[in-house]
Amino acid sequence: MARAIQLADQGRYTTQPNPRVGCVIVRDGELYLLGMHVSPLATASTHIHPDAARTRKLLLHAEEISKLIGKVEQSTRETVDAMQSSAEQTTDTLQRAGRTDEALNQITVAVGIINERNIVIATAAEQQAQVAREVDRNLVRIRDLSQQTSKGAEQTSVASHDLSTLASQLKTMTSRFTL
């Protein structure tokens, strides 16, 4: 009851034309409006000074009251069921979010490992490229030296041929002289 009054008090001076807060209380099988801000018509009021926030008794038959109470109880059960379902869904969602977070953390760790491996592979590839360039330079040097050696061998061959020719000529010339 104190809570109903407190809620009704929150809506004071802000109810135009209908109340925003208030409650219906069942007391001794009768219904009362509590905390409702209802502005009565001046011509229909039995009070000298109408009070918009006074407690009002609802004039209903017992059968109508029972129907209203039944509807409120049914609505309350449906609300509780909906809240329980919502709580279960919230719990399920939180569990899924937790699993998703774990999966994302594992993916983040895996991506970090992949990045580290990519760096190692890139470093190794760069080192291999440097070695390949050095091997290429050495092969070019070997080719150049082989060409120089080949030219030198040709020159030696020509010189040997020339020397052989000279040796033959010298032998022919010295064979004329006898002792």
CSV table of N, CA and C in Angstrom, one decimal:
chain,number,residue,atom,x,y,z
A,1,MET,N,0.8,-1.2,0.0
A,1,MET,CA,0.0,0.0,0.0
A,1,MET,C,0.9,1.2,0.0
A,2,ALA,N,1.9,1.2,0.8
A,2,ALA,CA,2.8,2.4,0.9
A,2,ALA,C,3.5,2.6,-0.5
A,3,ARG,N,3.8,1.5,-1.1
A,3,ARG,CA,4.4,1.6,-2.5
A,3,ARG,C,3.4,2.2,-3.5
A,4,ALA,N,2.2,1.8,-3.4
A,4,ALA,CA,1.2,2.3,-4.3
A,4,ALA,C,1.1,3.8,-4.2
A,5,ILE,N,1.1,4.2,-2.9
A,5,ILE,CA,1.0,5.7,-2.7
A,5,ILE,C,2.2,6.4,-3.2
A,6,GLN,N,3.4,5.8,-3.0
A,6,GLN,CA,4.6,6.4,-3.5
A,6,GLN,C,4.6,6.5,-5.0
A,7,LEU,N,4.1,5.4,-5.7
A,7,LEU,CA,4.0,5.5,-7.2
A,7,LEU,C,3.1,6.5,-7.6
A,8,ALA,N,2.0,6.6,-7.0
A,8,ALA,CA,1.0,7.6,-7.3
A,8,ALA,C,1.5,9.0,-7.1
A,9,ASP,N,2.3,9.2,-6.1
A,9,ASP,CA,2.9,10.5,-5.8
A,9,ASP,C,3.8,11.0,-6.9
A,10,GLN,N,4.5,10.0,-7.6
A,10,GLN,CA,5.4,10.3,-8.7
A,10,GLN,C,4.7,11.0,-9.9
A,11,GLY,N,3.4,10.6,-10.0
A,11,GLY,CA,2.6,11.1,-11.2
A,11,GLY,C,1.9,12.4,-10.9
A,12,ARG,N,2.0,12.9,-9.7
A,12,ARG,CA,1.3,14.1,-9.3
A,12,ARG,C,1.7,15.3,-10.2
A,13,TYR,N,0.8,16.1,-10.6
A,13,TYR,CA,1.0,17.3,-11.4
A,13,TYR,C,1.5,17.0,-12.8
A,14,THR,N,1.5,15.7,-13.2
A,14,THR,CA,1.9,15.4,-14.6
A,14,THR,C,0.8,14.5,-15.3
A,15,THR,N,-0.4,14.6,-14.8
A,15,THR,CA,-1.5,13.7,-15.4
A,15,THR,C,-2.5,14.6,-16.1
A,16,GLN,N,-2.3,14.7,-17.4
A,16,GLN,CA,-3.2,15.4,-18.2
A,16,GLN,C,-3.5,14.7,-19.5
A,17,PRO,N,-4.6,14.3,-19.8
A,17,PRO,CA,-5.8,14.3,-19.0
A,17,PRO,C,-6.0,13.0,-18.2
A,18,ASN,N,-5.1,12.0,-18.4
A,18,ASN,CA,-5.3,10.7,-17.8
A,18,ASN,C,-4.1,10.5,-16.8
A,19,PRO,N,-4.3,9.6,-15.8
A,19,PRO,CA,-3.3,9.4,-14.8
A,19,PRO,C,-2.2,8.5,-15.4
A,20,ARG,N,-0.9,8.8,-15.0
A,20,ARG,CA,0.2,8.0,-15.5
A,20,ARG,C,0.5,6.9,-14.5
A,21,VAL,N,0.3,7.1,-13.3
A,21,VAL,CA,0.6,6.0,-12.3
A,21,VAL,C,-0.5,5.9,-11.3
A,22,GLY,N,-0.6,4.8,-10.6
A,22,GLY,CA,-1.6,4.6,-9.6
A,22,GLY,C,-1.9,3.1,-9.5
A,23,CYS,N,-2.8,2.7,-8.7
A,23,CYS,CA,-3.1,1.3,-8.6
A,23,CYS,C,-4.5,1.0,-8.2
A,24,VAL,N,-4.9,-0.3,-8.4
A,24,VAL,CA,-6.2,-0.7,-7.9
A,24,VAL,C,-5.9,-1.7,-6.8
A,25,ILE,N,-6.5,-1.5,-5.7
A,25,ILE,CA,-6.3,-2.4,-4.5
A,25,ILE,C,-7.6,-3.1,-4.2
A,26,VAL,N,-7.5,-4.4,-3.9
A,26,VAL,CA,-8.6,-5.2,-3.5
A,26,VAL,C,-8.6,-5.3,-2.0
A,27,ARG,N,-9.7,-4.8,-1.4
A,27,ARG,CA,-9.8,-4.9,0.1
A,27,ARG,C,-11.2,-5.4,0.4
A,28,ASP,N,-11.2,-6.5,1.1
A,28,ASP,CA,-12.5,-7.0,1.6
A,28,ASP,C,-13.4,-7.3,0.4
A,29,GLY,N,-12.9,-7.7,-0.7
A,29,GLY,CA,-13.7,-8.0,-1.9
A,29,GLY,C,-14.2,-6.8,-2.7
A,30,GLU,N,-13.7,-5.7,-2.3
A,30,GLU,CA,-14.0,-4.4,-3.0
A,30,GLU,C,-12.8,-3.9,-3.7
A,31,LEU,N,-13.0,-3.1,-4.8
A,31,LEU,CA,-11.9,-2.5,-5.5
A,31,LEU,C,-11.8,-1.0,-5.2
A,32,TYR,N,-10.5,-0.6,-5.0
A,32,TYR,CA,-10.3,0.9,-4.8
A,32,TYR,C,-9.3,1.4,-5.7
A,33,LEU,N,-9.5,2.5,-6.3
A,33,LEU,CA,-8.5,3.2,-7.1
A,33,LEU,C,-7.6,4.0,-6.1
A,34,LEU,N,-6.3,3.8,-6.2
A,34,LEU,CA,-5.4,4.4,-5.2
A,34,LEU,C,-4.3,5.2,-6.0
A,35,GLY,N,-4.1,6.4,-5.7
A,35,GLY,CA,-3.0,7.2,-6.4
A,35,GLY,C,-3.4,7.6,-7.8
A,36,MET,N,-4.6,7.4,-8.2
A,36,MET,CA,-5.0,7.9,-9.5
A,36,MET,C,-5.3,9.3,-9.5
A,37,HIS,N,-4.9,10.0,-10.4
A,37,HIS,CA,-5.2,11.5,-10.5
A,37,HIS,C,-6.3,11.7,-11.5
A,38,VAL,N,-7.5,11.7,-11.0
A,38,VAL,CA,-8.7,11.9,-11.8
A,38,VAL,C,-9.3,13.2,-11.5
A,39,SER,N,-9.5,14.0,-12.5
A,39,SER,CA,-10.1,15.3,-12.2
A,39,SER,C,-11.6,15.2,-12.4
A,40,PRO,N,-12.4,15.2,-11.4
A,40,PRO,CA,-13.8,15.0,-11.5
A,40,PRO,C,-14.5,16.2,-12.1
A,41,LEU,N,-15.6,16.0,-12.7
A,41,LEU,CA,-16.3,17.1,-13.3
A,41,LEU,C,-16.9,17.9,-12.1
A,42,ALA,N,-16.8,19.2,-12.2
A,42,ALA,CA,-17.3,20.0,-11.1
A,42,ALA,C,-18.8,19.9,-10.9
A,43,THR,N,-19.5,19.6,-12.0
A,43,THR,CA,-21.0,19.5,-11.9
A,43,THR,C,-21.4,18.2,-11.4
A,44,ALA,N,-20.6,17.1,-11.5
A,44,ALA,CA,-21.0,15.8,-11.0
A,44,ALA,C,-20.4,15.5,-9.7
A,45,SER,N,-19.6,16.3,-9.1
A,45,SER,CA,-18.9,16.0,-7.9
A,45,SER,C,-19.8,16.2,-6.7
A,46,THR,N,-19.7,15.3,-5.7
A,46,THR,CA,-20.5,15.5,-4.5
A,46,THR,C,-19.7,16.2,-3.4
A,47,HIS,N,-18.4,16.5,-3.8
A,47,HIS,CA,-17.5,17.1,-2.8
A,47,HIS,C,-17.5,18.6,-3.0
A,48,ILE,N,-17.3,19.3,-2.0
A,48,ILE,CA,-17.3,20.7,-2.1
A,48,ILE,C,-16.0,21.1,-2.8
A,49,HIS,N,-14.9,20.5,-2.3
A,49,HIS,CA,-13.6,20.7,-2.9
A,49,HIS,C,-13.1,19.4,-3.5
A,50,PRO,N,-13.3,19.1,-4.8
A,50,PRO,CA,-12.9,17.8,-5.3
A,50,PRO,C,-11.3,17.6,-5.2
A,51,ASP,N,-11.0,16.4,-4.8
A,51,ASP,CA,-9.5,16.0,-4.7
A,51,ASP,C,-9.2,15.0,-5.8
A,52,ALA,N,-8.4,15.4,-6.7
A,52,ALA,CA,-8.1,14.6,-7.9
A,52,ALA,C,-7.4,13.3,-7.5
A,53,ALA,N,-6.7,13.3,-6.3
A,53,ALA,CA,-5.8,12.2,-5.9
A,53,ALA,C,-6.5,11.3,-4.8
A,54,ARG,N,-7.7,11.6,-4.5
A,54,ARG,CA,-8.3,10.8,-3.3
A,54,ARG,C,-8.6,9.4,-3.8
A,55,THR,N,-8.6,8.5,-2.8
A,55,THR,CA,-8.9,7.1,-3.0
A,55,THR,C,-10.4,7.0,-3.4
A,56,ARG,N,-10.7,6.2,-4.4
A,56,ARG,CA,-12.0,6.0,-4.9
A,56,ARG,C,-12.4,4.6,-4.9
A,57,LYS,N,-13.6,4.3,-4.5
A,57,LYS,CA,-14.1,2.9,-4.5
A,57,LYS,C,-14.8,2.7,-5.8
A,58,LEU,N,-14.4,1.6,-6.5
A,58,LEU,CA,-15.1,1.2,-7.7
A,58,LEU,C,-16.4,0.5,-7.4
A,59,LEU,N,-17.4,1.0,-8.0
A,59,LEU,CA,-18.7,0.4,-7.8
A,59,LEU,C,-19.0,-0.7,-8.8
A,60,LEU,N,-18.6,-1.9,-8.5
A,60,LEU,CA,-18.7,-3.1,-9.4
A,60,LEU,C,-19.4,-4.2,-8.6
A,61,HIS,N,-20.1,-5.1,-9.4
A,61,HIS,CA,-20.6,-6.3,-8.8
A,61,HIS,C,-19.5,-7.3,-8.5
A,62,ALA,N,-19.8,-8.2,-7.6
A,62,ALA,CA,-18.8,-9.2,-7.2
A,62,ALA,C,-18.4,-10.0,-8.4
A,63,GLU,N,-19.3,-10.4,-9.3
A,63,GLU,CA,-19.0,-11.1,-10.5
A,63,GLU,C,-18.0,-10.4,-11.4
A,64,GLU,N,-18.2,-9.1,-11.6
A,64,GLU,CA,-17.3,-8.2,-12.4
A,64,GLU,C,-16.0,-8.1,-11.7
A,65,ILE,N,-15.9,-8.0,-10.4
A,65,ILE,CA,-14.7,-8.0,-9.7
A,65,ILE,C,-13.9,-9.3,-9.9
A,66,SER,N,-14.6,-10.4,-9.8
A,66,SER,CA,-14.0,-11.7,-9.9
A,66,SER,C,-13.4,-11.8,-11.3
A,67,LYS,N,-14.1,-11.4,-12.3
A,67,LYS,CA,-13.6,-11.4,-13.7
A,67,LYS,C,-12.3,-10.6,-13.8
A,68,LEU,N,-12.4,-9.4,-13.3
A,68,LEU,CA,-11.2,-8.5,-13.4
A,68,LEU,C,-10.0,-9.1,-12.6
A,69,ILE,N,-10.3,-9.6,-11.5
A,69,ILE,CA,-9.2,-10.2,-10.7
A,69,ILE,C,-8.6,-11.4,-11.5
A,70,GLY,N,-9.5,-12.2,-12.1
A,70,GLY,CA,-9.0,-13.4,-12.9
A,70,GLY,C,-8.2,-12.9,-14.0
A,71,LYS,N,-8.6,-11.9,-14.7
A,71,LYS,CA,-7.8,-11.4,-15.8
A,71,LYS,C,-6.5,-10.8,-15.3
A,72,VAL,N,-6.5,-10.2,-14.2
A,72,VAL,CA,-5.2,-9.6,-13.7
A,72,VAL,C,-4.3,-10.8,-13.3
A,73,GLU,N,-4.8,-11.8,-12.6
A,73,GLU,CA,-4.0,-13.0,-12.3
A,73,GLU,C,-3.5,-13.7,-13.5
A,74,GLN,N,-4.3,-13.9,-14.5
A,74,GLN,CA,-3.9,-14.5,-15.8
A,74,GLN,C,-2.8,-13.7,-16.4
A,75,SER,N,-3.0,-12.4,-16.5
A,75,SER,CA,-2.0,-11.5,-17.1
A,75,SER,C,-0.7,-11.5,-16.3
A,76,THR,N,-0.8,-11.6,-15.0
A,76,THR,CA,0.3,-11.7,-14.1
A,76,THR,C,1.1,-13.0,-14.4
A,77,ARG,N,0.4,-14.1,-14.5
A,77,ARG,CA,1.0,-15.4,-14.8
A,77,ARG,C,1.7,-15.3,-16.2
A,78,GLU,N,1.1,-14.7,-17.2
A,78,GLU,CA,1.7,-14.6,-18.5
A,78,GLU,C,2.9,-13.7,-18.4
A,79,THR,N,2.8,-12.7,-17.6
A,79,THR,CA,4.0,-11.8,-17.4
A,79,THR,C,5.1,-12.5,-16.8
A,80,VAL,N,4.8,-13.3,-15.7
A,80,VAL,CA,5.9,-14.1,-15.1
A,80,VAL,C,6.5,-15.1,-16.0
A,81,ASP,N,5.6,-15.8,-16.8
A,81,ASP,CA,6.1,-16.7,-17.8
A,81,ASP,C,7.0,-16.0,-18.8
A,82,ALA,N,6.6,-14.9,-19.3
A,82,ALA,CA,7.4,-14.2,-20.3
A,82,ALA,C,8.7,-13.7,-19.6
A,83,MET,N,8.7,-13.3,-18.4
A,83,MET,CA,9.9,-12.9,-17.7
A,83,MET,C,10.8,-14.1,-17.5
A,84,GLN,N,10.3,-15.2,-17.2
A,84,GLN,CA,11.1,-16.4,-17.0
A,84,GLN,C,11.7,-16.9,-18.3
A,85,SER,N,10.9,-16.8,-19.4
A,85,SER,CA,11.4,-17.1,-20.7
A,85,SER,C,12.5,-16.2,-21.1
A,86,SER,N,12.3,-14.9,-20.8
A,86,SER,CA,13.3,-13.9,-21.2
A,86,SER,C,14.6,-14.1,-20.4
A,87,ALA,N,14.4,-14.5,-19.1
A,87,ALA,CA,15.6,-14.8,-18.3
A,87,ALA,C,16.4,-16.0,-18.8
A,88,GLU,N,15.6,-17.0,-19.3
A,88,GLU,CA,16.3,-18.2,-19.9
A,88,GLU,C,17.0,-17.8,-21.1
A,89,GLN,N,16.3,-17.0,-22.0
A,89,GLN,CA,16.9,-16.6,-23.2
A,89,GLN,C,18.2,-15.7,-22.9
A,90,THR,N,18.1,-14.9,-21.9
A,90,THR,CA,19.2,-14.0,-21.6
A,90,THR,C,20.4,-14.9,-21.1
A,91,THR,N,20.1,-15.9,-20.3
A,91,THR,CA,21.1,-16.9,-19.8
A,91,THR,C,21.8,-17.6,-21.0
A,92,ASP,N,20.9,-18.1,-21.9
A,92,ASP,CA,21.4,-18.7,-23.1
A,92,ASP,C,22.3,-17.8,-24.0
A,93,THR,N,21.8,-16.6,-24.1
A,93,THR,CA,22.6,-15.6,-24.9
A,93,THR,C,23.9,-15.3,-24.2
A,94,LEU,N,23.9,-15.2,-22.9
A,94,LEU,CA,25.2,-14.9,-22.2
A,94,LEU,C,26.1,-16.1,-22.4
A,95,GLN,N,25.6,-17.3,-22.3
A,95,GLN,CA,26.4,-18.5,-22.5
A,95,GLN,C,27.0,-18.5,-23.9
A,96,ARG,N,26.2,-18.2,-24.9
A,96,ARG,CA,26.6,-18.2,-26.3
A,96,ARG,C,27.7,-17.1,-26.5
A,97,ALA,N,27.4,-15.9,-25.9
A,97,ALA,CA,28.4,-14.8,-26.0
A,97,ALA,C,29.7,-15.2,-25.3
A,98,GLY,N,29.6,-16.0,-24.2
A,98,GLY,CA,30.9,-16.5,-23.6
A,98,GLY,C,31.6,-17.4,-24.5
A,99,ARG,N,30.9,-18.3,-25.1
A,99,ARG,CA,31.5,-19.3,-26.1
A,99,ARG,C,32.1,-18.5,-27.3
A,100,THR,N,31.3,-17.5,-27.7
A,100,THR,CA,31.8,-16.7,-28.9
A,100,THR,C,33.1,-16.0,-28.5
A,101,ASP,N,33.1,-15.5,-27.3
A,101,ASP,CA,34.3,-14.7,-26.8
A,101,ASP,C,35.5,-15.7,-26.7
A,102,GLU,N,35.3,-16.9,-26.2
A,102,GLU,CA,36.4,-17.9,-26.2
A,102,GLU,C,36.9,-18.2,-27.6
A,103,ALA,N,35.9,-18.4,-28.5
A,103,ALA,CA,36.3,-18.7,-29.9
A,103,ALA,C,37.1,-17.6,-30.5
A,104,LEU,N,36.6,-16.4,-30.3
A,104,LEU,CA,37.3,-15.2,-30.8
A,104,LEU,C,38.7,-15.1,-30.2
A,105,ASN,N,38.9,-15.4,-28.9
A,105,ASN,CA,40.2,-15.4,-28.3
A,105,ASN,C,41.1,-16.4,-29.0
A,106,GLN,N,40.6,-17.6,-29.2
A,106,GLN,CA,41.3,-18.6,-29.8
A,106,GLN,C,41.7,-18.2,-31.3
A,107,ILE,N,40.8,-17.6,-32.0
A,107,ILE,CA,41.1,-17.1,-33.3
A,107,ILE,C,42.2,-16.1,-33.3
A,108,THR,N,42.1,-15.2,-32.3
A,108,THR,CA,43.1,-14.1,-32.1
A,108,THR,C,44.5,-14.7,-31.9
A,109,VAL,N,44.6,-15.7,-31.0
A,109,VAL,CA,45.8,-16.4,-30.7
A,109,VAL,C,46.3,-17.1,-32.0
A,110,ALA,N,45.5,-17.8,-32.7
A,110,ALA,CA,45.9,-18.4,-34.0
A,110,ALA,C,46.4,-17.5,-35.0
A,111,VAL,N,45.7,-16.3,-35.1
A,111,VAL,CA,46.1,-15.3,-36.1
A,111,VAL,C,47.5,-14.8,-35.7
A,112,GLY,N,47.7,-14.6,-34.4
A,112,GLY,CA,49.0,-14.2,-33.9
A,112,GLY,C,50.1,-15.2,-34.3
A,113,ILE,N,49.8,-16.4,-34.1
A,113,ILE,CA,50.8,-17.5,-34.4
A,113,ILE,C,51.1,-17.5,-35.9
A,114,ILE,N,50.0,-17.3,-36.7
A,114,ILE,CA,50.1,-17.3,-38.2
A,114,ILE,C,51.0,-16.1,-38.6
A,115,ASN,N,50.8,-15.0,-38.0
A,115,ASN,CA,51.6,-13.8,-38.3
A,115,ASN,C,53.0,-14.0,-37.9
A,116,GLU,N,53.3,-14.6,-36.8
A,116,GLU,CA,54.7,-14.9,-36.4
A,116,GLU,C,55.3,-15.8,-37.4
A,117,ARG,N,54.6,-16.9,-37.9
A,117,ARG,CA,55.1,-17.8,-38.8
A,117,ARG,C,55.3,-17.1,-40.2
A,118,ASN,N,54.4,-16.2,-40.6
A,118,ASN,CA,54.6,-15.5,-41.8
A,118,ASN,C,55.9,-14.6,-41.8
A,119,ILE,N,56.1,-14.0,-40.6
A,119,ILE,CA,57.4,-13.2,-40.5
A,119,ILE,C,58.6,-14.1,-40.6
A,120,VAL,N,58.6,-15.3,-40.0
A,120,VAL,CA,59.7,-16.2,-40.1
A,120,VAL,C,59.9,-16.7,-41.6
A,121,ILE,N,58.8,-17.0,-42.2
A,121,ILE,CA,58.8,-17.4,-43.6
A,121,ILE,C,59.3,-16.3,-44.5
A,122,ALA,N,58.9,-15.1,-44.3
A,122,ALA,CA,59.3,-13.9,-45.1
A,122,ALA,C,60.8,-13.7,-44.9
A,123,THR,N,61.3,-13.8,-43.6
A,123,THR,CA,62.7,-13.6,-43.3
A,123,THR,C,63.5,-14.7,-44.0
A,124,ALA,N,63.0,-16.0,-44.0
A,124,ALA,CA,63.7,-17.1,-44.6
A,124,ALA,C,63.8,-16.9,-46.1
A,125,ALA,N,62.7,-16.4,-46.7
A,125,ALA,CA,62.6,-16.2,-48.1
A,125,ALA,C,63.6,-15.1,-48.5
A,126,GLU,N,63.6,-14.0,-47.7
A,126,GLU,CA,64.6,-13.0,-48.0
A,126,GLU,C,66.0,-13.5,-48.0
A,127,GLN,N,66.3,-14.3,-46.9
A,127,GLN,CA,67.7,-14.8,-46.8
A,127,GLN,C,68.0,-15.8,-48.0
A,128,GLN,N,67.0,-16.6,-48.4
A,128,GLN,CA,67.2,-17.4,-49.6
A,128,GLN,C,67.4,-16.6,-50.8
A,129,ALA,N,66.7,-15.5,-51.0
A,129,ALA,CA,66.9,-14.6,-52.1
A,129,ALA,C,68.3,-14.1,-52.1
A,130,GLN,N,68.8,-13.7,-51.0
A,130,GLN,CA,70.1,-13.1,-50.9
A,130,GLN,C,71.1,-14.2,-51.3
A,131,VAL,N,70.9,-15.4,-50.8
A,131,VAL,CA,71.8,-16.5,-51.1
A,131,VAL,C,71.8,-16.8,-52.6
A,132,ALA,N,70.6,-16.8,-53.2
A,132,ALA,CA,70.4,-17.0,-54.6
A,132,ALA,C,71.1,-16.0,-55.4
A,133,ARG,N,71.0,-14.7,-55.0
A,133,ARG,CA,71.7,-13.6,-55.7
A,133,ARG,C,73.2,-13.8,-55.6
A,134,GLU,N,73.7,-14.2,-54.4
A,134,GLU,CA,75.2,-14.5,-54.3
A,134,GLU,C,75.6,-15.6,-55.2
A,135,VAL,N,74.8,-16.7,-55.2
A,135,VAL,CA,75.2,-17.8,-56.1
A,135,VAL,C,75.2,-17.4,-57.5
A,136,ASP,N,74.2,-16.6,-57.9
A,136,ASP,CA,74.2,-16.0,-59.3
A,136,ASP,C,75.4,-15.2,-59.6
A,137,ARG,N,75.8,-14.3,-58.7
A,137,ARG,CA,77.0,-13.5,-58.9
A,137,ARG,C,78.2,-14.5,-59.0
A,138,ASN,N,78.3,-15.5,-58.2
A,138,ASN,CA,79.5,-16.4,-58.2
A,138,ASN,C,79.5,-17.2,-59.5
A,139,LEU,N,78.3,-17.6,-60.0
A,139,LEU,CA,78.2,-18.3,-61.3
A,139,LEU,C,78.6,-17.4,-62.4
A,140,VAL,N,78.3,-16.1,-62.4
A,140,VAL,CA,78.7,-15.2,-63.4
A,140,VAL,C,80.2,-15.0,-63.4
A,141,ARG,N,80.8,-15.0,-62.2
A,141,ARG,CA,82.3,-14.9,-62.0
A,141,ARG,C,82.9,-16.1,-62.6
A,142,ILE,N,82.3,-17.3,-62.3
A,142,ILE,CA,82.9,-18.6,-62.8
A,142,ILE,C,82.8,-18.6,-64.3
A,143,ARG,N,81.7,-18.1,-64.9
A,143,ARG,CA,81.6,-18.1,-66.3
A,143,ARG,C,82.6,-17.2,-66.9
A,144,ASP,N,82.8,-16.0,-66.3
A,144,ASP,CA,83.8,-15.0,-66.8
A,144,ASP,C,85.2,-15.6,-66.7
A,145,LEU,N,85.5,-16.3,-65.6
A,145,LEU,CA,86.8,-16.9,-65.5
A,145,LEU,C,87.0,-18.0,-66.5
A,146,SER,N,85.9,-18.8,-66.7
A,146,SER,CA,86.0,-19.9,-67.7
A,146,SER,C,86.2,-19.3,-69.1
A,147,GLN,N,85.6,-18.2,-69.4
A,147,GLN,CA,85.8,-17.6,-70.7
A,147,GLN,C,87.2,-17.1,-70.8
A,148,GLN,N,87.7,-16.5,-69.7
A,148,GLN,CA,89.1,-16.0,-69.7
A,148,GLN,C,90.1,-17.1,-69.9
A,149,THR,N,89.8,-18.2,-69.2
A,149,THR,CA,90.6,-19.4,-69.2
A,149,THR,C,90.6,-20.0,-70.6
A,150,SER,N,89.4,-20.0,-71.2
A,150,SER,CA,89.3,-20.5,-72.6
A,150,SER,C,90.1,-19.7,-73.6
A,151,LYS,N,90.0,-18.4,-73.4
A,151,LYS,CA,90.8,-17.5,-74.3
A,151,LYS,C,92.3,-17.7,-74.0
A,152,GLY,N,92.6,-17.8,-72.8
A,152,GLY,CA,94.0,-18.1,-72.4
A,152,GLY,C,94.5,-19.4,-73.0
A,153,ALA,N,93.6,-20.4,-73.0
A,153,ALA,CA,94.0,-21.7,-73.6
A,153,ALA,C,94.1,-21.6,-75.1
A,154,GLU,N,93.2,-20.8,-75.7
A,154,GLU,CA,93.3,-20.6,-77.1
A,154,GLU,C,94.7,-19.9,-77.5
A,155,GLN,N,95.0,-18.9,-76.7
A,155,GLN,CA,96.2,-18.2,-76.9
A,155,GLN,C,97.4,-19.1,-76.7
A,156,THR,N,97.3,-19.9,-75.6
A,156,THR,CA,98.4,-20.9,-75.4
A,156,THR,C,98.5,-21.9,-76.5
A,157,SER,N,97.4,-22.3,-77.0
A,157,SER,CA,97.4,-23.2,-78.2
A,157,SER,C,98.0,-22.6,-79.4
A,158,VAL,N,97.6,-21.3,-79.7
A,158,VAL,CA,98.2,-20.6,-80.8
A,158,VAL,C,99.7,-20.4,-80.6
A,159,ALA,N,100.1,-20.0,-79.4
A,159,ALA,CA,101.5,-19.8,-79.1
A,159,ALA,C,102.2,-21.2,-79.2
A,160,SER,N,101.6,-22.3,-78.7
A,160,SER,CA,102.3,-23.6,-78.8
A,160,SER,C,102.4,-24.0,-80.3
A,161,HIS,N,101.4,-23.7,-81.1
A,161,HIS,CA,101.5,-24.0,-82.5
A,161,HIS,C,102.6,-23.2,-83.1
A,162,ASP,N,102.6,-21.9,-82.8
A,162,ASP,CA,103.7,-21.0,-83.3
A,162,ASP,C,105.1,-21.5,-82.9
A,163,LEU,N,105.2,-21.9,-81.6
A,163,LEU,CA,106.5,-22.4,-81.1
A,163,LEU,C,106.8,-23.7,-81.8
A,164,SER,N,105.9,-24.5,-82.0
A,164,SER,CA,106.1,-25.8,-82.7
A,164,SER,C,106.6,-25.5,-84.1
A,165,THR,N,106.0,-24.6,-84.8
A,165,THR,CA,106.4,-24.2,-86.1
A,165,THR,C,107.8,-23.7,-86.1
A,166,LEU,N,108.1,-22.8,-85.1
A,166,LEU,CA,109.5,-22.3,-85.0
A,166,LEU,C,110.5,-23.4,-84.7
A,167,ALA,N,110.1,-24.3,-83.8
A,167,ALA,CA,111.0,-25.4,-83.5
A,167,ALA,C,111.2,-26.3,-84.7
A,168,SER,N,110.3,-26.5,-85.6
A,168,SER,CA,110.5,-27.2,-86.8
A,168,SER,C,111.4,-26.5,-87.7
A,169,GLN,N,111.2,-25.2,-87.8
A,169,GLN,CA,112.1,-24.4,-88.7
A,169,GLN,C,113.5,-24.4,-88.1
A,170,LEU,N,113.6,-24.3,-86.8
A,170,LEU,CA,115.0,-24.3,-86.2
A,170,LEU,C,115.6,-25.7,-86.5
A,171,LYS,N,114.9,-26.7,-86.4
A,171,LYS,CA,115.5,-28.0,-86.6
A,171,LYS,C,115.9,-28.2,-88.0
A,172,THR,N,115.1,-27.7,-88.9
A,172,THR,CA,115.5,-27.7,-90.3
A,172,THR,C,116.7,-26.9,-90.5
A,173,MET,N,116.8,-25.8,-90.0
A,173,MET,CA,118.0,-24.9,-90.1
A,173,MET,C,119.2,-25.6,-89.5
A,174,THR,N,119.1,-26.1,-88.4
A,174,THR,CA,120.3,-26.7,-87.7
A,174,THR,C,120.7,-28.0,-88.3
A,175,SER,N,119.8,-28.6,-89.0
A,175,SER,CA,120.2,-29.9,-89.7
A,175,SER,C,121.1,-29.6,-90.9
A,176,ARG,N,121.3,-28.5,-91.4
A,176,ARG,CA,122.1,-28.1,-92.5
A,176,ARG,C,123.6,-28.1,-92.0
A,177,PHE,N,123.6,-27.7,-90.7
A,177,PHE,CA,125.0,-27.7,-90.2
A,177,PHE,C,125.4,-29.0,-89.6
A,178,THR,N,126.5,-29.5,-90.0
A,178,THR,CA,127.0,-30.8,-89.5
A,178,THR,C,128.3,-30.6,-88.8
A,179,LEU,N,128.6,-31.4,-88.0
A,179,LEU,CA,129.9,-31.3,-87.3
A,179,LEU,C,130.7,-32.5,-87.5
